[in-house]
Amino acid sequence: MSRSLKKGPYVDFKTYRKVEKLNQMDKHEPIKTWARSCTIVPEFVGHTFLVHNGRSFLNVFVTEDMVGHKLGEFSLTRQFRSHTTGTKAQRAASR
């Protein structure tokens, strides 16, 4: 279910304030955040965020295509190791 249009997008206040401060100083330092549910707004474009995935912080560089999405969408929490290829099962059957 999406957020009410009356409320507008959820943007973490602390993160937004940090971005505004960096924009005023014309700096692009990485911003460390735990706010995965924060919606990306146009002011975030061009900044790098260190988004926590539950274990470590992953770099997320924000581009124009990401506006409207959440920061957590680009910081994956699970690592896919791949499905078994079946070669072990085939070797055991051939013996």
PDB file of C-alpha atoms in Angstrom:
ATOM      1  CA  MET A   1       0.000   0.000   0.000  1.00  0.00           C
ATOM      2  CA  SER A   2       1.401   3.392  -0.943  1.00  0.00           C
ATOM      3  CA  ARG A   3       1.643   6.442   1.264  1.00  0.00           C
ATOM      4  CA  SER A   4      -1.174   8.993   1.278  1.00  0.00           C
ATOM      5  CA  LEU A   5      -0.846  11.785  -1.303  1.00  0.00           C
ATOM      6  CA  LYS A   6      -1.930  14.246   1.372  1.00  0.00           C
ATOM      7  CA  LYS A   7       1.139  13.368   3.480  1.00  0.00           C
ATOM      8  CA  GLY A   8       3.603  13.351   0.597  1.00  0.00           C
ATOM      9  CA  PRO A   9       6.746  11.207   0.327  1.00  0.00           C
ATOM     10  CA  TYR A  10       8.583  10.179   3.492  1.00  0.00           C
ATOM     11  CA  VAL A  11      11.959  11.877   3.688  1.00  0.00           C
ATOM     12  CA  ASP A  12      14.149  11.423   6.753  1.00  0.00           C
ATOM     13  CA  PHE A  13      14.624  14.892   8.257  1.00  0.00           C
ATOM     14  CA  LYS A  14      18.211  14.329   9.447  1.00  0.00           C
ATOM     15  CA  THR A  15      19.323  12.984   6.075  1.00  0.00           C
ATOM     16  CA  TYR A  16      17.634  15.834   4.209  1.00  0.00           C
ATOM     17  CA  ARG A  17      19.268  18.387   6.516  1.00  0.00           C
ATOM     18  CA  LYS A  18      22.718  16.851   5.888  1.00  0.00           C
ATOM     19  CA  VAL A  19      22.167  17.053   2.114  1.00  0.00           C
ATOM     20  CA  GLU A  20      21.094  20.697   2.341  1.00  0.00           C
ATOM     21  CA  LYS A  21      24.193  21.520   4.392  1.00  0.00           C
ATOM     22  CA  LEU A  22      26.475  19.853   1.812  1.00  0.00           C
ATOM     23  CA  ASN A  23      24.670  21.623  -1.047  1.00  0.00           C
ATOM     24  CA  GLN A  24      25.278  24.998   0.598  1.00  0.00           C
ATOM     25  CA  MET A  25      28.988  24.223   0.967  1.00  0.00           C
ATOM     26  CA  ASP A  26      29.210  22.673  -2.558  1.00  0.00           C
ATOM     27  CA  LYS A  27      30.675  19.440  -1.195  1.00  0.00           C
ATOM     28  CA  HIS A  28      29.860  15.849  -2.139  1.00  0.00           C
ATOM     29  CA  GLU A  29      31.028  13.799   0.839  1.00  0.00           C
ATOM     30  CA  PRO A  30      29.367  10.423   1.537  1.00  0.00           C
ATOM     31  CA  ILE A  31      26.408  10.632   3.909  1.00  0.00           C
ATOM     32  CA  LYS A  32      26.049   7.746   6.354  1.00  0.00           C
ATOM     33  CA  THR A  33      22.432   6.724   6.990  1.00  0.00           C
ATOM     34  CA  TRP A  34      20.333   3.947   8.442  1.00  0.00           C
ATOM     35  CA  ALA A  35      17.137   5.396   6.896  1.00  0.00           C
ATOM     36  CA  ARG A  36      16.428   2.769   4.219  1.00  0.00           C
ATOM     37  CA  SER A  37      12.787   3.852   3.972  1.00  0.00           C
ATOM     38  CA  CYS A  38      13.702   7.429   3.026  1.00  0.00           C
ATOM     39  CA  THR A  39      12.359   8.444  -0.385  1.00  0.00           C
ATOM     40  CA  ILE A  40      14.914   9.891  -2.813  1.00  0.00           C
ATOM     41  CA  VAL A  41      14.063  13.495  -3.713  1.00  0.00           C
ATOM     42  CA  PRO A  42      15.650  15.643  -6.459  1.00  0.00           C
ATOM     43  CA  GLU A  43      17.927  17.374  -3.920  1.00  0.00           C
ATOM     44  CA  PHE A  44      19.721  14.036  -3.352  1.00  0.00           C
ATOM     45  CA  VAL A  45      20.882  13.716  -6.983  1.00  0.00           C
ATOM     46  CA  GLY A  46      24.665  13.688  -7.286  1.00  0.00           C
ATOM     47  CA  HIS A  47      25.311  12.677  -3.679  1.00  0.00           C
ATOM     48  CA  THR A  48      26.703   9.402  -2.360  1.00  0.00           C
ATOM     49  CA  PHE A  49      24.954   7.721   0.546  1.00  0.00           C
ATOM     50  CA  LEU A  50      26.350   4.990   2.759  1.00  0.00           C
ATOM     51  CA  VAL A  51      23.170   2.965   3.345  1.00  0.00           C
ATOM     52  CA  HIS A  52      23.186   0.324   6.083  1.00  0.00           C
ATOM     53  CA  ASN A  53      22.004  -3.109   4.954  1.00  0.00           C
ATOM     54  CA  GLY A  54      21.956  -4.720   8.397  1.00  0.00           C
ATOM     55  CA  ARG A  55      25.587  -5.752   8.298  1.00  0.00           C
ATOM     56  CA  SER A  56      27.634  -3.062   6.590  1.00  0.00           C
ATOM     57  CA  PHE A  57      27.281   0.236   4.761  1.00  0.00           C
ATOM     58  CA  LEU A  58      27.010   0.104   0.974  1.00  0.00           C
ATOM     59  CA  ASN A  59      27.745   3.017  -1.359  1.00  0.00           C
ATOM     60  CA  VAL A  60      24.707   4.311  -3.235  1.00  0.00           C
ATOM     61  CA  PHE A  61      25.337   7.094  -5.764  1.00  0.00           C
ATOM     62  CA  VAL A  62      22.036   8.827  -6.535  1.00  0.00           C
ATOM     63  CA  THR A  63      21.165   9.609 -10.158  1.00  0.00           C
ATOM     64  CA  GLU A  64      18.080  11.228 -11.701  1.00  0.00           C
ATOM     65  CA  ASP A  65      16.517   7.844 -12.488  1.00  0.00           C
ATOM     66  CA  MET A  66      16.374   6.983  -8.766  1.00  0.00           C
ATOM     67  CA  VAL A  67      14.108   9.897  -7.770  1.00  0.00           C
ATOM     68  CA  GLY A  68      10.921   8.570  -6.184  1.00  0.00           C
ATOM     69  CA  HIS A  69      12.459   5.269  -5.087  1.00  0.00           C
ATOM     70  CA  LYS A  70      13.663   4.367  -1.581  1.00  0.00           C
ATOM     71  CA  LEU A  71      17.310   4.314  -0.472  1.00  0.00           C
ATOM     72  CA  GLY A  72      16.943   0.717   0.729  1.00  0.00           C
ATOM     73  CA  GLU A  73      16.108  -0.513  -2.770  1.00  0.00           C
ATOM     74  CA  PHE A  74      19.711   0.053  -3.833  1.00  0.00           C
ATOM     75  CA  SER A  75      21.366  -1.459  -0.751  1.00  0.00           C
ATOM     76  CA  LEU A  76      20.692  -5.183  -1.000  1.00  0.00           C
ATOM     77  CA  THR A  77      20.354  -7.108   2.261  1.00  0.00           C
ATOM     78  CA  ARG A  78      20.754 -10.621   0.914  1.00  0.00           C
ATOM     79  CA  GLN A  79      23.546 -12.112  -1.135  1.00  0.00           C
ATOM     80  CA  PHE A  80      22.593 -14.615  -3.834  1.00  0.00           C
ATOM     81  CA  ARG A  81      25.100 -17.476  -3.939  1.00  0.00           C
ATOM     82  CA  SER A  82      23.602 -19.188  -7.050  1.00  0.00           C
ATOM     83  CA  HIS A  83      21.728 -22.430  -7.455  1.00  0.00           C
ATOM     84  CA  THR A  84      23.605 -25.707  -7.467  1.00  0.00           C
ATOM     85  CA  THR A  85      24.671 -26.701 -10.951  1.00  0.00           C
ATOM     86  CA  GLY A  86      23.871 -30.368 -10.504  1.00  0.00           C
ATOM     87  CA  THR A  87      27.421 -31.467 -11.388  1.00  0.00           C
ATOM     88  CA  LYS A  88      27.896 -33.058  -7.965  1.00  0.00           C
ATOM     89  CA  ALA A  89      24.713 -35.085  -8.407  1.00  0.00           C
ATOM     90  CA  GLN A  90      25.750 -36.152 -11.921  1.00  0.00           C
ATOM     91  CA  ARG A  91      29.183 -37.283 -10.712  1.00  0.00           C
ATOM     92  CA  ALA A  92      27.673 -39.366  -7.923  1.00  0.00           C
ATOM     93  CA  ALA A  93      25.194 -41.024 -10.322  1.00  0.00           C
ATOM     94  CA  SER A  94      27.904 -41.918 -12.848  1.00  0.00           C
ATOM     95  CA  ARG A  95      30.028 -43.776 -10.302  1.00  0.00           C
TER      96      ARG A  95
END
